[in-house]
Amino acid sequence: MLLNDIYLTSLGVRLGRRLDLEEAVTDGRYASAEYVANALLGVTVSDDVFAPDLAVAAARLALERAGTDLAPDDVRLLLHASAYFQGQDMWTPASYIQHHTIGGNAPAVEVDQKSNGGMAALSLAAGFLAGCDAAAAVLVTTGERFCLPGFDRFRTESGTVMADGGTALVLGRTPGFARVVSCVLTSDSSLEHMYRGRGLKDAPASGDKPLNMRARKTDFMRKNLNDLESISLQIAGGIGDCIQQALDEAKTDVADVRRFVMPHNGQTVRWWNMLADMGVGQERTTWEFGRQVSHLGSGDQNAGLEYLLTTGQLEPGDRVVLAGTGYGFNWGAAVLEILHIPSWATAEADEAQAATAPVPQK
């Protein structure tokens, strides 16, 4: 989807406290072999703040950063994406987030594409705005908290560690700090059964023990032993093809992209090799940030973009790719053009630089 006059206006992120993964290895929560293979170093943990409240905190920050240029009535749609339980069954977290942020009567909608949810919400928001007036805006939020007893962040899934945090993104028709040049969503439902397990159930998981996504995946692999290599290539190729389509639509070459904001997966996932084959080294990705935070479910892209902005790693004119992948399988990619560095990002970058500057010797 090639876009005209769709902009990013503001960002907000609220992460849990950071836990050093070496500590989790030492006390037996995280397997040492996976620690070495995945090369992740830390994970953010929310001890007592629920996923929707993390999203609310991120949204409030994004709205504050947007300033007086954005009135609550300008927000015509709220989209909330998540990969896991939001704190209550048969409930509406998107409406909760709306109630505690912008209020009003705009539609509040949940987006469920698991770890690709943030990218799906971005694409839906951009498409919605294409038919709106110049004052219109969309608030996109994500919120995740992967905790016991229902989820073991270290063992429920493989290839990553699951992290807690909320993110928010404001898009609008009025020029902001970045322009959304193109946005693409793709899927391959032939792989849906990888995470379905052995059958459907009459009720949700009881929550008395952690979900076991590895068992579902192992069962799938046993049934497809002769096709594992092609399936692995199919999954990695999905995100690669999605990125390439977004680049083609934006008329942008891989070599002209300053940074790639990728999911916070460990080094065992195959698409890291796919990126290398495209000529994208880790130094052009958000790997160094992601390995300190681990996988925020649907929120990696918003968090990664904020990190690049607030650490002074982007400049006006830069092109940035956001990319995601989720069960299903679903993939998303967007090409952004940085128009200017927002004042809130510059202020945070300056503060961080001052905090790490050497103290002058007398």
Coordinates of C-alpha atoms in Angstrom, one line a residue:
M1 CA 0.0 0.0 0.0
L2 CA 1.6 3.2 -1.2
L3 CA 0.5 6.1 1.0
N4 CA 0.2 9.9 0.6
D5 CA 0.1 12.3 3.5
I6 CA 0.1 9.8 6.4
Y7 CA 2.5 10.8 9.2
L8 CA 3.8 9.6 12.6
T9 CA 3.0 12.4 15.1
S10 CA 4.2 10.9 18.4
L11 CA 5.4 7.8 20.2
G12 CA 5.3 6.6 23.8
V13 CA 6.8 3.5 25.5
R14 CA 6.5 2.2 29.0
L15 CA 8.6 -0.9 29.8
G16 CA 8.9 -3.0 32.9
R17 CA 12.0 -3.3 35.1
R18 CA 15.0 -4.9 33.4
L19 CA 16.0 -8.4 34.5
D20 CA 19.5 -9.6 33.6
L21 CA 19.0 -13.0 31.8
E22 CA 22.2 -14.3 33.3
E23 CA 20.4 -14.1 36.7
A24 CA 17.5 -16.2 35.3
V25 CA 20.1 -18.8 34.0
T26 CA 21.8 -18.9 37.4
D27 CA 18.5 -19.6 39.3
G28 CA 17.3 -22.2 36.8
R29 CA 14.5 -20.2 35.1
Y30 CA 16.2 -20.0 31.7
A31 CA 18.1 -22.7 30.0
S32 CA 21.8 -21.9 29.7
A33 CA 22.0 -23.5 26.2
E34 CA 19.3 -21.2 25.0
Y35 CA 20.9 -18.2 26.7
V36 CA 24.0 -18.8 24.7
A37 CA 22.3 -19.7 21.4
N38 CA 19.8 -16.8 21.4
A39 CA 22.3 -14.2 22.7
L40 CA 19.6 -12.2 24.4
L41 CA 20.9 -10.4 27.5
G42 CA 17.9 -8.9 29.4
V43 CA 14.1 -8.9 29.6
T44 CA 11.7 -6.3 30.9
V45 CA 9.3 -7.5 33.7
S46 CA 6.2 -5.8 35.0
D47 CA 5.6 -7.1 38.6
D48 CA 2.3 -5.6 39.3
V49 CA 1.2 -3.4 36.3
F50 CA -1.2 -5.2 33.9
A51 CA -0.9 -5.1 30.2
P52 CA -3.7 -2.6 29.4
D53 CA -2.3 -0.2 32.1
L54 CA 1.2 -0.4 30.5
A55 CA -0.6 0.6 27.2
V56 CA -2.4 3.5 29.0
A57 CA 0.9 4.8 30.4
A58 CA 2.5 4.6 26.9
A59 CA -0.5 6.3 25.3
R60 CA -0.5 9.2 27.9
L61 CA 3.1 9.8 27.2
A62 CA 2.6 9.8 23.4
L63 CA -0.4 12.2 23.8
E64 CA 1.7 14.5 26.0
R65 CA 4.5 14.5 23.5
A66 CA 2.1 15.3 20.7
G67 CA 1.3 18.5 22.6
T68 CA -1.5 20.9 22.0
D69 CA -1.6 20.3 18.3
L70 CA -3.6 17.2 18.9
A71 CA -7.1 17.5 20.5
P72 CA -8.8 14.4 21.9
D73 CA -11.6 14.8 19.4
D74 CA -9.1 14.6 16.5
V75 CA -8.5 10.9 17.4
R76 CA -11.1 9.2 15.2
L77 CA -10.0 5.6 15.9
L78 CA -8.1 3.7 18.6
L79 CA -6.5 0.4 17.8
H80 CA -5.1 -1.8 20.5
A81 CA -2.9 -4.8 19.6
S82 CA -1.7 -7.6 21.9
A83 CA -0.4 -11.2 21.7
Y84 CA -1.5 -12.5 25.1
F85 CA -4.0 -12.2 27.9
Q86 CA -5.0 -8.7 28.9
G87 CA -6.1 -9.3 32.5
Q88 CA -9.7 -10.4 32.1
D89 CA -11.8 -12.8 29.9
M90 CA -14.6 -11.5 27.8
W91 CA -13.5 -7.9 28.2
T92 CA -12.7 -4.9 26.0
P93 CA -9.2 -3.6 26.8
A94 CA -9.3 -1.2 23.8
S95 CA -12.3 0.5 25.4
Y96 CA -10.5 0.6 28.8
I97 CA -7.5 2.3 27.2
Q98 CA -9.7 4.8 25.5
H99 CA -11.6 5.5 28.7
H100 CA -8.3 6.2 30.6
T101 CA -6.8 8.3 27.8
I102 CA -8.7 10.2 25.1
G103 CA -12.3 9.4 26.1
G104 CA -14.9 10.3 23.5
N105 CA -16.9 8.1 21.2
A106 CA -14.3 7.1 18.5
P107 CA -14.3 3.4 17.7
A108 CA -12.0 1.4 19.9
V109 CA -10.9 -1.8 18.2
E110 CA -8.7 -4.8 19.2
V111 CA -6.2 -6.2 16.7
D112 CA -5.1 -9.8 17.1
Q113 CA -2.2 -10.9 14.9
K114 CA -0.1 -11.9 17.9
S115 CA 3.5 -10.6 17.4
N116 CA 2.5 -8.9 14.1
G117 CA -0.3 -7.0 15.8
G118 CA 1.5 -3.7 16.0
M119 CA 2.3 -3.8 12.3
A120 CA -1.2 -4.8 11.4
A121 CA -2.6 -1.9 13.5
L122 CA -0.2 0.5 11.8
S123 CA -1.4 -0.6 8.4
L124 CA -5.1 -0.5 9.4
A125 CA -4.6 3.0 10.8
A126 CA -2.9 4.2 7.7
G127 CA -5.7 2.9 5.5
F128 CA -8.3 4.4 7.7
L129 CA -6.7 7.8 7.6
A130 CA -6.5 7.8 3.9
G131 CA -10.2 8.6 3.8
C132 CA -10.2 11.2 6.6
D133 CA -9.9 14.9 6.7
A134 CA -6.6 16.7 7.5
A135 CA -7.3 17.0 11.3
A136 CA -7.8 13.3 11.8
A137 CA -5.5 11.1 13.9
V138 CA -5.4 7.4 15.0
L139 CA -4.0 6.2 18.3
V140 CA -2.4 2.8 18.2
T141 CA -1.4 1.0 21.4
T142 CA 0.1 -2.3 22.4
G143 CA 0.3 -3.9 25.8
E144 CA 1.9 -7.2 27.0
R145 CA 2.6 -8.9 30.3
F146 CA 3.7 -12.5 30.1
C147 CA 3.7 -13.8 33.6
L148 CA 3.1 -17.0 35.7
P149 CA 1.0 -18.9 36.3
G150 CA -0.4 -18.8 32.7
F151 CA 2.8 -18.0 30.8
D152 CA 6.4 -18.8 31.5
R153 CA 8.3 -16.0 29.7
F154 CA 11.5 -18.2 29.6
R155 CA 10.0 -21.6 28.6
T156 CA 6.6 -21.3 27.0
E157 CA 8.0 -20.3 23.6
S158 CA 11.4 -21.0 21.9
G159 CA 13.7 -18.6 20.1
T160 CA 13.1 -15.7 22.4
V161 CA 12.1 -14.5 25.9
M162 CA 8.8 -12.7 26.3
A163 CA 8.9 -9.2 27.7
D164 CA 6.5 -6.8 29.4
G165 CA 5.7 -3.3 28.2
G166 CA 3.3 -1.0 26.5
T167 CA 3.8 1.2 23.5
A168 CA 1.7 3.9 21.7
L169 CA 1.9 5.5 18.3
V170 CA -0.1 8.5 17.0
L171 CA -0.7 8.7 13.3
G172 CA -2.3 11.6 11.4
R173 CA -2.8 13.5 8.2
T174 CA -0.9 16.6 9.5
P175 CA 2.9 16.4 8.9
G176 CA 4.7 14.9 11.8
F177 CA 8.2 13.7 12.5
A178 CA 8.0 10.9 9.9
R179 CA 6.1 10.1 6.8
V180 CA 4.7 6.6 6.2
V181 CA 5.8 6.0 2.6
S182 CA 4.5 2.4 2.2
C183 CA 2.9 -0.3 4.4
V184 CA 2.4 -4.0 3.6
L185 CA 0.7 -6.9 5.2
T186 CA 1.0 -10.5 3.9
S187 CA 0.1 -13.9 5.2
D188 CA 0.4 -17.7 4.6
S189 CA -2.4 -19.6 6.3
S190 CA -1.0 -22.9 5.3
L191 CA 1.1 -22.7 8.4
E192 CA -1.7 -21.9 10.8
H193 CA -1.8 -25.3 12.3
M194 CA 1.8 -25.0 13.7
Y195 CA 0.4 -23.3 16.8
R196 CA -3.1 -24.7 16.9
G197 CA -2.1 -27.9 18.7
R198 CA -4.0 -31.2 18.6
G199 CA -7.5 -29.7 18.6
L200 CA -9.9 -27.0 19.6
K201 CA -11.3 -26.7 23.1
D202 CA -14.5 -25.8 24.8
A203 CA -12.9 -23.2 27.2
P204 CA -9.8 -21.1 27.6
A205 CA -6.7 -22.4 29.4
S206 CA -7.4 -22.7 33.1
G207 CA -4.3 -20.7 33.9
D208 CA -3.1 -23.1 36.7
K209 CA -0.1 -24.0 34.6
P210 CA 1.9 -22.2 31.8
L211 CA 0.9 -22.5 28.1
N212 CA 3.2 -24.9 26.2
M213 CA 3.7 -23.5 22.8
R214 CA 6.8 -25.6 22.3
A215 CA 4.7 -28.8 22.6
R216 CA 2.3 -27.6 19.8
K217 CA 5.3 -26.7 17.6
T218 CA 7.0 -30.1 18.3
D219 CA 3.8 -32.0 17.5
F220 CA 3.6 -30.1 14.2
M221 CA 7.3 -30.8 13.3
R222 CA 6.9 -34.5 14.0
K223 CA 4.1 -34.6 11.5
N224 CA 6.2 -32.7 8.9
L225 CA 9.6 -34.2 9.4
N226 CA 10.3 -34.3 5.6
D227 CA 9.4 -30.7 5.1
L228 CA 11.1 -28.9 8.0
E229 CA 13.8 -27.2 5.9
S230 CA 11.3 -25.9 3.4
I231 CA 8.9 -24.7 6.2
S232 CA 11.7 -22.9 7.9
L233 CA 12.6 -21.1 4.7
Q234 CA 8.9 -20.4 4.1
I235 CA 8.6 -18.6 7.4
A236 CA 11.9 -16.6 7.1
G237 CA 11.1 -15.9 3.4
G238 CA 7.7 -14.5 4.4
I239 CA 9.1 -11.6 6.4
G240 CA 11.8 -11.1 3.8
D241 CA 9.3 -10.9 0.9
C242 CA 7.1 -8.5 2.9
I243 CA 10.0 -6.2 3.5
Q244 CA 11.0 -6.3 -0.2
Q245 CA 7.4 -5.5 -1.3
A246 CA 7.3 -2.5 1.1
L247 CA 10.7 -1.3 -0.3
D248 CA 9.5 -1.8 -3.9
E249 CA 6.4 0.2 -3.3
A250 CA 8.4 2.9 -1.7
K251 CA 10.9 2.9 -4.5
T252 CA 13.7 2.4 -2.0
D253 CA 16.7 0.2 -2.2
V254 CA 17.9 -2.0 0.7
A255 CA 21.2 -0.1 0.7
D256 CA 19.4 3.2 1.1
V257 CA 17.7 2.2 4.4
R258 CA 19.4 3.6 7.5
R259 CA 17.9 1.2 10.0
F260 CA 15.7 -1.9 10.1
V261 CA 13.5 -2.1 13.2
M262 CA 13.0 -5.9 13.7
P263 CA 11.3 -8.2 16.2
H264 CA 13.3 -8.9 19.4
N265 CA 13.9 -12.5 18.6
G266 CA 17.0 -14.5 19.5
Q267 CA 19.7 -15.4 17.0
T268 CA 18.3 -18.9 16.6
V269 CA 15.4 -17.6 14.3
R270 CA 16.2 -18.0 10.7
W271 CA 15.2 -14.6 9.4
W272 CA 18.4 -13.1 10.8
N273 CA 20.2 -15.1 8.1
M274 CA 17.7 -13.9 5.6
L275 CA 18.5 -10.3 6.5
A276 CA 22.2 -11.0 6.1
D277 CA 21.5 -12.5 2.6
M278 CA 19.8 -9.2 1.8
G279 CA 22.9 -7.3 2.7
V280 CA 21.6 -6.1 6.1
G281 CA 24.1 -6.5 8.9
Q282 CA 23.1 -6.5 12.6
E283 CA 24.6 -3.0 13.0
R284 CA 21.8 -1.7 10.8
T285 CA 19.1 -3.3 12.9
T286 CA 17.8 -2.7 16.4
W287 CA 19.4 -6.0 17.6
E288 CA 21.5 -4.3 20.3
F289 CA 18.4 -2.7 21.8
G290 CA 16.2 -5.8 21.4
R291 CA 18.6 -8.1 23.1
Q292 CA 18.5 -5.9 26.2
V293 CA 14.7 -5.9 26.3
S294 CA 13.6 -9.2 24.7
H295 CA 10.3 -9.7 22.8
L296 CA 7.5 -7.3 23.6
G297 CA 4.9 -9.3 21.6
S298 CA 3.1 -6.8 19.4
G299 CA 5.2 -3.8 20.6
D300 CA 8.8 -4.3 19.3
Q301 CA 8.5 -2.0 16.4
N302 CA 7.2 1.1 18.3
A303 CA 9.7 0.5 21.1
G304 CA 12.6 0.1 18.6
L305 CA 11.7 3.2 16.7
E306 CA 11.5 5.3 19.9
Y307 CA 14.9 3.9 21.0
L308 CA 16.5 5.0 17.7
L309 CA 15.0 8.5 18.0
T310 CA 15.9 9.0 21.7
T311 CA 19.4 7.8 21.3
G312 CA 20.3 10.1 18.4
Q313 CA 20.6 7.4 15.8
L314 CA 18.4 8.9 13.1
E315 CA 18.6 12.1 11.1
P316 CA 16.2 13.9 8.8
G317 CA 16.0 12.2 5.4
D318 CA 16.7 8.7 6.8
R319 CA 14.6 5.9 5.6
V320 CA 13.6 3.3 8.2
V321 CA 12.0 -0.1 7.8
L322 CA 9.7 -1.5 10.5
A323 CA 9.0 -5.3 10.1
G324 CA 7.0 -7.9 12.1
T325 CA 6.1 -11.5 12.0
G326 CA 3.3 -13.4 13.9
Y327 CA 1.6 -16.7 14.2
G328 CA -0.7 -17.6 11.4
F329 CA 1.6 -16.8 9.7
N330 CA 1.3 -13.1 9.2
W331 CA 3.9 -10.5 8.3
G332 CA 4.0 -6.7 8.1
A333 CA 6.5 -4.1 6.9
A334 CA 6.5 -0.3 6.5
V335 CA 8.9 2.2 5.1
L336 CA 9.2 5.5 6.9
E337 CA 11.0 8.7 6.0
I338 CA 12.3 10.7 8.9
L339 CA 11.3 14.4 8.3
H340 CA 12.7 15.8 11.5
I341 CA 13.7 14.7 15.0
P342 CA 11.0 15.7 17.5
S343 CA 12.0 17.9 20.4
W344 CA 11.1 15.3 23.0
A345 CA 13.5 12.8 21.3
T346 CA 16.3 15.4 21.1
A347 CA 15.8 16.3 24.8
E348 CA 16.1 12.6 25.9
A349 CA 19.1 12.0 23.7
D350 CA 20.8 15.1 25.2
E351 CA 20.0 13.9 28.7
A352 CA 21.4 10.5 28.0
Q353 CA 24.6 11.9 26.6
A354 CA 25.0 14.2 29.5
A355 CA 24.5 11.4 32.0
T356 CA 27.3 9.3 30.4
A357 CA 29.7 12.2 29.8
P358 CA 32.9 12.0 31.8
V359 CA 33.1 14.3 34.8
P360 CA 35.8 17.1 34.3
Q361 CA 38.8 16.7 36.5
K362 CA 39.8 19.6 38.6

